[in-house]
Amino acid sequence: MNILLTGGAGYIGSHTTVVLSQAGHNVVILDNFCNSQKSVLDRLQSILGKALPYVEADVLDAAAVEKALRDYQIEAVIHFAGLKAVGESVENPLKYYANNVQGSISVLQAMKAVGIKTFVFSSSATVYGDPQYLPYDEKHPTKPMNPYGWTKLQVEEILHDVSISDPQWKVACLRYFNPVGAHESGLIGENPSGIPNNLMPFVARVATGHLPKLNVFGNDYDTKDGTGERDYIHVMDLAEGHMAALTYLENHPGWHAINLGTGIPVSVLDLVGAFEKVIGREIPKAFAARRTGDLPVYYAQPERAKALLNWAAKRSLDEIAASTWKWQQTTVKTER
Ligand code: NAD
Ligand code: UD1
């Protein structure tokens, strides 16, 4: 299948590129590189043994997207392109609504013009908001707690309306939990610019000595060790989930919301412990106040993905830690 990956040079998109390409699909990346580097394309070439076509464009440019769809005879789109920093979305909501909501509309308009109707959307567990019960299943009420989350929910709603307007549309809204880890080659992974907000990249930077210590935000939650619990999913499992979703959509038109998570809550100390085991030394850390807006715990009910997609996350926390460290040692160290 010829598949366009908007935002394909980013963290999740690059891993999905590897999975789809190695399964024999023809992947075309469309990215404006606002949060990724072109060197990712060279490293993807090293992994895949061939150069991939790419288009440097903004998804807001519907004409450029339409041209890419026609030039490469695209049959399905996976829409990763988006901004994802929660704090920045609170400070600059218009930037987020423009890029994430208008950007998605633009891609959909281009698809409509060409007659392509298969769309996989990068949604997030953040659409659920304050847990009414756990694990979150897909029927859990949706009430995001910040503009970033609202952009995801609004795009889901738009996609729902589009799929009702024309029953030939095949749409999967994949609600990711906490993606972490890296490809086993150590050539692609997550390397945010500036000081990381998320736990795993922060831990990695403490391990490499670029940051002095980890602040553990809260040790008085009602969790097994008092620290926050999340559903950390290996990015390669997540990438495989996208391929499973595309296969499912082949015979299942309509709109589908599907959690991609492990179903296992893991505490901050569990995650740090797995990392310490890999590097063979302690990560300097201190307990600090709770972070404003943090939920104590959330994790996925992953049964729907299993039932519909025949997909389940299979990689362990140890593999997550080991692959993150390999990525740090192989690529981040030399590129920094
Ligand atoms: P990322 O920032 O690494 O990748 C996003 C890519 O999209 C980048 O390469 C960026 O340059 C590109 N991009 C952004 N705006 C663009 C635009 N207007 N036009 C063209 N390209 C554009 O992020 P990621 O972690 O790979 O996330 C991918 C998607 O998954 C995002 O939509 C994100 O909101 C969603 N998501 C991520 C997480 C997570 O924790 N990483 C969790 C849930 C959902
Ligand atoms: C964040 C986003 C969420 C997004 C998710 C994806 C916020 C409010 N939410 O959530 O929208 O979908 O990432 O991965 O930003 N922690 C520390 N010290 C740190 C960093 C984090 O103790 O330096 C703790 C947090 O308190 C939390 C856990 O680690 O308990 C995970 O934090 P983080 O990686 O930021 O993810 P989320 O809070 O789940």
Tab-separated table of C-alpha atoms and ligand atoms in Angstrom:
chain	number	residue	atom	x	y	z
A	1	MET	CA	0.000	0.000	0.000
A	2	ASN	CA	1.174	3.573	-0.689
A	3	ILE	CA	0.923	5.421	2.621
A	4	LEU	CA	1.535	9.094	3.426
A	5	LEU	CA	2.846	9.750	6.927
A	6	THR	CA	2.394	13.394	7.864
A	7	GLY	CA	4.871	14.160	10.639
A	8	GLY	CA	6.679	10.986	9.596
A	9	ALA	CA	10.088	12.386	10.571
A	10	GLY	CA	9.001	12.744	14.208
A	11	TYR	CA	9.386	10.339	17.091
A	12	ILE	CA	6.410	8.030	16.543
A	13	GLY	CA	6.237	8.603	12.780
A	14	SER	CA	9.844	7.524	12.197
A	15	HIS	CA	9.324	4.242	14.063
A	16	THR	CA	6.090	3.622	12.180
A	17	THR	CA	7.972	4.295	8.937
A	18	VAL	CA	10.332	1.432	9.802
A	19	VAL	CA	7.550	-1.012	10.635
A	20	LEU	CA	5.459	-0.230	7.540
A	21	SER	CA	8.403	-0.121	5.200
A	22	GLN	CA	9.833	-3.411	6.449
A	23	ALA	CA	6.410	-4.987	5.945
A	24	GLY	CA	6.572	-4.023	2.265
A	25	HIS	CA	4.480	-0.836	2.219
A	26	ASN	CA	5.597	2.232	0.277
A	27	VAL	CA	5.955	5.043	2.788
A	28	VAL	CA	6.132	8.715	1.880
A	29	ILE	CA	6.976	11.190	4.643
A	30	LEU	CA	5.513	14.692	4.654
A	31	ASP	CA	6.978	16.949	7.333
A	32	ASN	CA	7.890	20.593	7.830
A	33	PHE	CA	10.639	19.604	10.309
A	34	CYS	CA	9.405	22.066	12.934
A	35	ASN	CA	10.091	19.438	15.607
A	36	SER	CA	12.405	16.975	13.876
A	37	GLN	CA	15.625	16.956	11.913
A	38	LYS	CA	16.359	15.972	8.358
A	39	SER	CA	19.138	13.704	9.619
A	40	VAL	CA	16.328	11.318	10.662
A	41	LEU	CA	15.875	10.578	6.962
A	42	ASP	CA	19.514	9.455	6.636
A	43	ARG	CA	19.205	7.294	9.711
A	44	LEU	CA	15.987	5.750	8.391
A	45	GLN	CA	17.895	4.999	5.204
A	46	SER	CA	20.577	3.195	7.240
A	47	ILE	CA	17.949	1.052	8.954
A	48	LEU	CA	15.965	0.300	5.808
A	49	GLY	CA	18.810	0.065	3.316
A	50	LYS	CA	17.050	2.413	0.939
A	51	ALA	CA	16.160	6.082	0.663
A	52	LEU	CA	12.534	7.017	1.270
A	53	PRO	CA	10.679	9.695	-0.640
A	54	TYR	CA	9.814	12.741	1.413
A	55	VAL	CA	8.030	16.017	0.919
A	56	GLU	CA	9.018	19.080	2.902
A	57	ALA	CA	5.716	20.842	3.464
A	58	ASP	CA	3.355	22.166	6.098
A	59	VAL	CA	0.091	20.269	6.492
A	60	LEU	CA	-1.653	23.648	6.555
A	61	ASP	CA	-0.740	23.907	2.868
A	62	ALA	CA	-3.588	21.785	1.468
A	63	ALA	CA	-2.361	22.213	-2.105
A	64	ALA	CA	1.047	20.757	-1.191
A	65	VAL	CA	-0.614	17.836	0.599
A	66	GLU	CA	-2.897	17.243	-2.391
A	67	LYS	CA	0.097	17.262	-4.737
A	68	ALA	CA	1.881	14.676	-2.572
A	69	LEU	CA	-1.235	12.483	-2.542
A	70	ARG	CA	-1.408	12.580	-6.341
A	71	ASP	CA	2.336	12.342	-7.043
A	72	TYR	CA	2.745	9.190	-4.968
A	73	GLN	CA	-0.695	7.652	-5.652
A	74	ILE	CA	-1.369	7.510	-1.944
A	75	GLU	CA	-4.038	5.113	-0.681
A	76	ALA	CA	-4.017	5.869	3.071
A	77	VAL	CA	-2.818	8.657	5.364
A	78	ILE	CA	-1.465	8.398	8.895
A	79	HIS	CA	-1.635	11.851	10.403
A	80	PHE	CA	1.069	12.300	13.035
A	81	ALA	CA	1.853	15.958	12.279
A	82	GLY	CA	0.950	18.030	15.285
A	83	LEU	CA	2.305	19.971	18.221
A	84	LYS	CA	2.314	18.160	21.549
A	85	ALA	CA	3.629	20.302	24.403
A	86	VAL	CA	0.805	20.623	26.925
A	87	GLY	CA	2.278	23.682	28.714
A	88	GLU	CA	2.846	25.536	25.454
A	89	SER	CA	-0.748	24.808	24.425
A	90	VAL	CA	-1.966	26.573	27.579
A	91	GLU	CA	0.250	29.592	26.853
A	92	ASN	CA	-0.483	29.715	23.124
A	93	PRO	CA	-3.777	27.937	22.398
A	94	LEU	CA	-4.273	29.546	18.978
A	95	LYS	CA	-0.999	28.048	17.762
A	96	TYR	CA	-2.265	24.615	18.824
A	97	TYR	CA	-5.770	24.921	17.383
A	98	ALA	CA	-4.326	26.250	14.106
A	99	ASN	CA	-1.662	23.591	13.723
A	100	ASN	CA	-3.510	20.585	15.101
A	101	VAL	CA	-7.152	21.238	14.192
A	102	GLN	CA	-6.804	23.365	11.052
A	103	GLY	CA	-3.850	21.206	9.990
A	104	SER	CA	-6.022	18.087	10.185
A	105	ILE	CA	-8.866	19.766	8.259
A	106	SER	CA	-6.386	20.749	5.586
A	107	VAL	CA	-5.176	17.148	5.178
A	108	LEU	CA	-8.767	15.888	5.067
A	109	GLN	CA	-9.704	18.462	2.426
A	110	ALA	CA	-6.770	17.368	0.286
A	111	MET	CA	-7.801	13.739	0.715
A	112	LYS	CA	-11.389	14.550	-0.230
A	113	ALA	CA	-10.244	16.322	-3.382
A	114	VAL	CA	-8.292	13.229	-4.437
A	115	GLY	CA	-10.849	10.684	-3.211
A	116	ILE	CA	-8.699	8.991	-0.553
A	117	LYS	CA	-10.745	7.905	2.455
A	118	THR	CA	-8.506	5.908	4.783
A	119	PHE	CA	-7.173	7.943	7.724
A	120	VAL	CA	-5.361	6.996	10.906
A	121	PHE	CA	-5.180	9.768	13.483
A	122	SER	CA	-2.681	10.228	16.341
A	123	SER	CA	-5.000	10.858	19.253
A	124	SER	CA	-4.143	10.632	22.917
A	125	ALA	CA	-5.315	9.250	26.228
A	126	THR	CA	-5.415	12.881	27.265
A	127	VAL	CA	-8.898	13.113	25.645
A	128	TYR	CA	-10.353	11.275	28.662
A	129	GLY	CA	-9.394	13.817	31.344
A	130	ASP	CA	-10.004	13.218	35.027
A	131	PRO	CA	-10.617	9.459	35.416
A	132	GLN	CA	-14.193	8.553	36.413
A	133	TYR	CA	-12.890	4.982	36.625
A	134	LEU	CA	-9.751	3.106	35.625
A	135	PRO	CA	-8.514	1.620	33.421
A	136	TYR	CA	-9.847	4.032	30.812
A	137	ASP	CA	-11.829	2.170	28.181
A	138	GLU	CA	-12.985	3.820	24.968
A	139	LYS	CA	-16.454	4.459	26.454
A	140	HIS	CA	-14.979	6.584	29.248
A	141	PRO	CA	-16.363	10.157	29.053
A	142	THR	CA	-14.059	12.592	27.253
A	143	LYS	CA	-13.191	15.910	28.887
A	144	PRO	CA	-9.663	17.086	28.188
A	145	MET	CA	-7.924	19.276	30.757
A	146	ASN	CA	-5.908	21.543	28.440
A	147	PRO	CA	-5.990	23.030	24.895
A	148	TYR	CA	-3.695	20.306	23.530
A	149	GLY	CA	-6.181	17.666	24.659
A	150	TRP	CA	-9.075	19.639	23.182
A	151	THR	CA	-7.343	19.788	19.792
A	152	LYS	CA	-7.207	15.981	19.811
A	153	LEU	CA	-10.858	15.606	20.816
A	154	GLN	CA	-12.023	18.195	18.284
A	155	VAL	CA	-10.254	16.387	15.468
A	156	GLU	CA	-11.819	13.119	16.619
A	157	GLU	CA	-15.260	14.811	16.434
A	158	ILE	CA	-14.543	16.225	12.979
A	159	LEU	CA	-13.531	12.762	11.810
A	160	HIS	CA	-16.728	11.327	13.257
A	161	ASP	CA	-18.812	13.827	11.272
A	162	VAL	CA	-16.817	13.141	8.110
A	163	SER	CA	-17.355	9.405	8.460
A	164	ILE	CA	-21.104	9.959	8.875
A	165	SER	CA	-21.231	12.231	5.825
A	166	ASP	CA	-19.739	9.496	3.660
A	167	PRO	CA	-19.813	5.884	4.915
A	168	GLN	CA	-16.882	4.946	2.698
A	169	TRP	CA	-14.485	6.725	5.047
A	170	LYS	CA	-12.342	4.414	7.150
A	171	VAL	CA	-11.056	6.231	10.228
A	172	ALA	CA	-9.073	5.043	13.238
A	173	CYS	CA	-8.451	7.432	16.147
A	174	LEU	CA	-5.608	5.794	18.025
A	175	ARG	CA	-5.480	7.003	21.614
A	176	TYR	CA	-1.868	6.620	22.647
A	177	PHE	CA	-0.842	6.283	26.262
A	178	ASN	CA	2.791	7.182	27.126
A	179	PRO	CA	5.113	6.322	24.230
A	180	VAL	CA	8.718	5.636	25.274
A	181	GLY	CA	11.742	3.636	24.095
A	182	ALA	CA	13.503	3.562	20.756
A	183	HIS	CA	14.283	1.354	17.757
A	184	GLU	CA	16.719	-1.463	18.541
A	185	SER	CA	19.318	0.005	16.148
A	186	GLY	CA	19.772	3.060	18.368
A	187	LEU	CA	19.436	5.200	15.231
A	188	ILE	CA	16.015	6.731	15.884
A	189	GLY	CA	14.328	7.748	19.125
A	190	GLU	CA	13.049	10.728	21.064
A	191	ASN	CA	15.314	13.706	21.676
A	192	PRO	CA	13.308	16.805	22.582
A	193	SER	CA	14.936	20.203	22.303
A	194	GLY	CA	15.426	22.107	25.546
A	195	ILE	CA	14.771	20.676	28.976
A	196	PRO	CA	12.388	17.722	28.619
A	197	ASN	CA	8.950	17.892	30.257
A	198	ASN	CA	8.309	14.168	30.077
A	199	LEU	CA	9.773	11.623	32.418
A	200	MET	CA	11.697	9.265	30.131
A	201	PRO	CA	13.700	11.866	28.175
A	202	PHE	CA	14.433	13.644	31.456
A	203	VAL	CA	15.733	10.435	33.064
A	204	ALA	CA	17.869	9.770	29.977
A	205	ARG	CA	19.449	13.185	30.242
A	206	VAL	CA	20.238	12.721	33.919
A	207	ALA	CA	21.814	9.378	33.030
A	208	THR	CA	24.051	10.992	30.408
A	209	GLY	CA	25.065	13.694	32.892
A	210	HIS	CA	23.427	16.555	30.985
A	211	LEU	CA	21.051	17.235	33.863
A	212	PRO	CA	22.059	16.937	37.514
A	213	LYS	CA	19.103	15.076	38.999
A	214	LEU	CA	15.556	13.912	38.473
A	215	ASN	CA	12.827	15.619	40.473
A	216	VAL	CA	10.185	13.018	41.271
A	217	PHE	CA	6.958	15.042	41.265
A	218	GLY	CA	5.051	13.751	44.296
A	219	ASN	CA	5.625	10.750	46.540
A	220	ASP	CA	2.375	10.974	48.467
A	221	TYR	CA	-0.094	9.761	45.859
A	222	ASP	CA	-2.391	6.887	46.661
A	223	THR	CA	-0.320	4.513	44.517
A	224	LYS	CA	1.816	1.510	45.368
A	225	ASP	CA	4.974	3.561	46.103
A	226	GLY	CA	3.436	7.026	46.328
A	227	THR	CA	4.718	8.202	42.918
A	228	GLY	CA	2.596	8.759	39.815
A	229	GLU	CA	1.641	5.764	37.691
A	230	ARG	CA	1.357	5.714	33.898
A	231	ASP	CA	0.979	3.275	31.026
A	232	TYR	CA	4.358	3.404	29.251
A	233	ILE	CA	4.224	1.778	25.836
A	234	HIS	CA	7.265	0.898	23.730
A	235	VAL	CA	7.228	3.037	20.595
A	236	MET	CA	7.838	-0.044	18.414
A	237	ASP	CA	4.707	-1.676	19.848
A	238	LEU	CA	2.869	1.548	19.113
A	239	ALA	CA	4.244	1.581	15.562
A	240	GLU	CA	3.016	-1.976	15.018
A	241	GLY	CA	-0.391	-0.876	16.299
A	242	HIS	CA	-0.631	1.538	13.355
A	243	MET	CA	-0.027	-1.225	10.864
A	244	ALA	CA	-2.628	-3.385	12.597
A	245	ALA	CA	-5.095	-0.482	12.414
A	246	LEU	CA	-4.548	-0.071	8.668
A	247	THR	CA	-5.166	-3.778	8.141
A	248	TYR	CA	-8.349	-3.596	10.218
A	249	LEU	CA	-9.649	-0.602	8.285
A	250	GLU	CA	-9.390	-2.483	4.992
A	251	ASN	CA	-12.595	-4.351	5.854
A	252	HIS	CA	-14.113	-2.040	8.452
A	253	PRO	CA	-15.343	1.317	7.215
A	254	GLY	CA	-16.567	3.874	9.738
A	255	TRP	CA	-15.065	5.659	12.739
A	256	HIS	CA	-13.159	3.729	15.399
A	257	ALA	CA	-11.550	4.998	18.612
A	258	ILE	CA	-8.977	2.565	19.960
A	259	ASN	CA	-6.636	2.740	22.958
A	260	LEU	CA	-3.012	1.815	22.340
A	261	GLY	CA	-1.514	1.040	25.723
A	262	THR	CA	-0.234	-1.896	27.724
A	263	GLY	CA	-2.878	-1.909	30.456
A	264	ILE	CA	-0.113	-1.950	33.084
A	265	PRO	CA	0.391	0.983	35.471
A	266	VAL	CA	4.081	1.682	36.119
A	267	SER	CA	5.299	4.119	38.775
A	268	VAL	CA	7.993	6.765	38.377
A	269	LEU	CA	10.246	4.707	40.657
A	270	ASP	CA	9.574	1.521	38.615
A	271	LEU	CA	10.630	3.274	35.430
A	272	VAL	CA	13.711	4.826	36.985
A	273	GLY	CA	14.597	1.443	38.515
A	274	ALA	CA	14.466	-0.256	35.101
A	275	PHE	CA	16.773	2.423	33.738
A	276	GLU	CA	19.192	2.092	36.646
A	277	LYS	CA	19.367	-1.651	36.010
A	278	VAL	CA	20.400	-1.041	32.405
A	279	ILE	CA	23.064	1.557	33.137
A	280	GLY	CA	24.330	-0.226	36.260
A	281	ARG	CA	24.266	2.800	38.529
A	282	GLU	CA	21.851	4.992	40.406
A	283	ILE	CA	20.089	7.968	38.794
A	284	PRO	CA	20.446	10.999	41.104
A	285	LYS	CA	16.921	11.885	42.213
A	286	ALA	CA	14.981	13.791	44.836
A	287	PHE	CA	11.335	13.901	45.813
A	288	ALA	CA	9.682	17.195	44.907
A	289	ALA	CA	6.195	18.697	45.108
A	290	ARG	CA	3.435	17.341	42.890
A	291	ARG	CA	3.369	18.900	39.408
A	292	THR	CA	0.285	21.077	38.874
A	293	GLY	CA	-2.309	19.396	36.679
A	294	ASP	CA	-0.850	15.894	37.072
A	295	LEU	CA	-3.151	12.940	37.515
A	296	PRO	CA	-2.056	10.429	40.160
A	297	VAL	CA	-2.592	7.447	37.884
A	298	TYR	CA	-3.994	6.520	34.510
A	299	TYR	CA	-3.672	3.511	32.253
A	300	ALA	CA	-5.407	1.786	29.367
A	301	GLN	CA	-7.980	-0.908	29.055
A	302	PRO	CA	-6.312	-2.432	25.961
A	303	GLU	CA	-8.930	-5.117	25.202
A	304	ARG	CA	-10.528	-3.344	22.260
A	305	ALA	CA	-7.223	-3.160	20.392
A	306	LYS	CA	-6.716	-6.852	21.052
A	307	ALA	CA	-10.221	-7.754	19.866
A	308	LEU	CA	-10.368	-5.515	16.784
A	309	LEU	CA	-6.762	-5.233	15.663
A	310	ASN	CA	-5.410	-8.510	17.014
A	311	TRP	CA	-2.648	-6.359	18.483
A	312	ALA	CA	-1.201	-6.143	21.977
A	313	ALA	CA	1.917	-4.447	23.322
A	314	LYS	CA	4.561	-7.087	23.906
A	315	ARG	CA	7.808	-5.344	24.809
A	316	SER	CA	8.867	-5.101	28.461
A	317	LEU	CA	9.924	-2.194	30.643
A	318	ASP	CA	13.474	-3.581	30.508
A	319	GLU	CA	13.411	-3.419	26.710
A	320	ILE	CA	12.111	0.140	26.931
A	321	ALA	CA	15.003	1.157	29.182
A	322	ALA	CA	17.658	-0.723	27.180
A	323	SER	CA	16.552	0.715	23.830
A	324	THR	CA	16.391	4.247	25.248
A	325	TRP	CA	19.942	3.892	26.556
A	326	LYS	CA	21.204	2.481	23.252
A	327	TRP	CA	19.681	5.464	21.421
A	328	GLN	CA	21.407	7.819	23.850
A	329	GLN	CA	24.752	6.101	23.405
A	330	THR	CA	24.575	5.539	19.658
A	331	THR	CA	23.052	8.724	18.305
A	332	VAL	CA	22.149	11.395	20.855
A	333	LYS	CA	25.660	11.498	22.288
A	334	THR	CA	27.232	12.113	18.885
A	335	GLU	CA	24.598	14.557	17.608
A	336	ARG	CA	24.412	16.780	20.687
B	1	NAD	P1	7.008	14.710	17.199
B	1	NAD	O1	6.990	16.163	17.503
B	1	NAD	O2	8.268	13.955	17.385
B	1	NAD	O3	6.514	14.462	15.699
B	1	NAD	C1	5.595	15.295	15.051
B	1	NAD	C2	6.128	15.612	13.666
B	1	NAD	O4	5.182	16.439	13.006
B	1	NAD	C3	7.458	16.372	13.707
B	1	NAD	O5	8.370	15.763	12.809
B	1	NAD	C4	7.065	17.776	13.238
B	1	NAD	O6	8.136	18.402	12.555
B	1	NAD	C5	5.868	17.500	12.371
B	1	NAD	N1	4.913	18.596	12.254
B	1	NAD	C6	4.325	19.299	13.251
B	1	NAD	N2	3.515	20.240	12.745
B	1	NAD	C7	3.576	20.108	11.394
B	1	NAD	C8	2.945	20.785	10.317
B	1	NAD	N3	2.113	21.807	10.529
B	1	NAD	N4	3.212	20.377	9.063
B	1	NAD	C9	4.062	19.356	8.828
B	1	NAD	N5	4.701	18.688	9.812
B	1	NAD	C10	4.444	19.059	11.075
B	1	NAD	O7	5.828	14.057	18.053
B	1	NAD	P2	5.466	12.521	18.275
B	1	NAD	O8	5.750	12.201	19.692
B	1	NAD	O9	6.024	11.687	17.209
B	1	NAD	O10	3.885	12.604	18.135
B	1	NAD	C11	3.223	12.328	16.915
B	1	NAD	C12	1.739	12.578	17.104
B	1	NAD	O11	1.264	11.763	18.170
B	1	NAD	C13	1.377	14.014	17.473
B	1	NAD	O12	0.192	14.367	16.801
B	1	NAD	C14	1.143	13.945	18.961
B	1	NAD	O13	0.245	14.926	19.404
B	1	NAD	C15	0.571	12.559	19.120
B	1	NAD	N6	0.776	11.988	20.463
B	1	NAD	C16	2.039	11.925	20.976
B	1	NAD	C17	2.234	11.423	22.251
B	1	NAD	C18	3.615	11.381	22.848
B	1	NAD	O14	3.719	11.308	24.063
B	1	NAD	N7	4.685	11.405	22.081
B	1	NAD	C19	1.140	10.966	23.005
B	1	NAD	C20	-0.130	11.029	22.435
B	1	NAD	C21	-0.300	11.548	21.148
B	2	UD1	C1	2.180	14.035	29.574
B	2	UD1	C2	1.131	14.971	29.037
B	2	UD1	C3	0.084	14.191	28.279
B	2	UD1	C4	0.712	13.349	27.189
B	2	UD1	C5	1.750	12.435	27.817
B	2	UD1	C6	2.406	11.653	26.705
B	2	UD1	C7	1.091	16.763	30.698
B	2	UD1	C8	0.282	17.435	31.768
B	2	UD1	N1	0.520	15.692	30.141
B	2	UD1	O1	1.553	13.279	30.536
B	2	UD1	O2	-0.860	15.061	27.688
B	2	UD1	O3	-0.276	12.585	26.521
B	2	UD1	O4	2.712	13.224	28.528
B	2	UD1	O5	3.571	11.018	27.048
B	2	UD1	O6	2.174	17.192	30.351
B	2	UD1	N2	7.538	13.062	36.303
B	2	UD1	C9	8.465	13.283	37.299
B	2	UD1	N3	9.546	14.067	37.017
B	2	UD1	C10	9.747	14.639	35.781
B	2	UD1	C11	8.789	14.395	34.759
B	2	UD1	C12	7.690	13.603	35.060
B	2	UD1	O7	8.332	12.794	38.409
B	2	UD1	O8	10.735	15.356	35.597
B	2	UD1	C13	6.386	12.185	36.590
B	2	UD1	C14	5.030	12.861	36.441
B	2	UD1	O9	4.658	13.502	37.630
B	2	UD1	C15	4.141	11.667	36.074
B	2	UD1	C16	5.081	10.738	35.307
B	2	UD1	O10	6.405	11.138	35.666
B	2	UD1	O11	3.732	11.003	37.237
B	2	UD1	C17	4.933	10.822	33.795
B	2	UD1	O12	5.046	12.181	33.396
B	2	UD1	P1	5.109	12.589	31.854
B	2	UD1	O13	6.148	11.778	31.169
B	2	UD1	O14	5.206	14.069	31.766
B	2	UD1	O15	3.712	12.084	31.246
B	2	UD1	P2	2.196	12.414	31.665
B	2	UD1	O16	2.131	13.176	32.927
B	2	UD1	O17	1.435	11.161	31.605
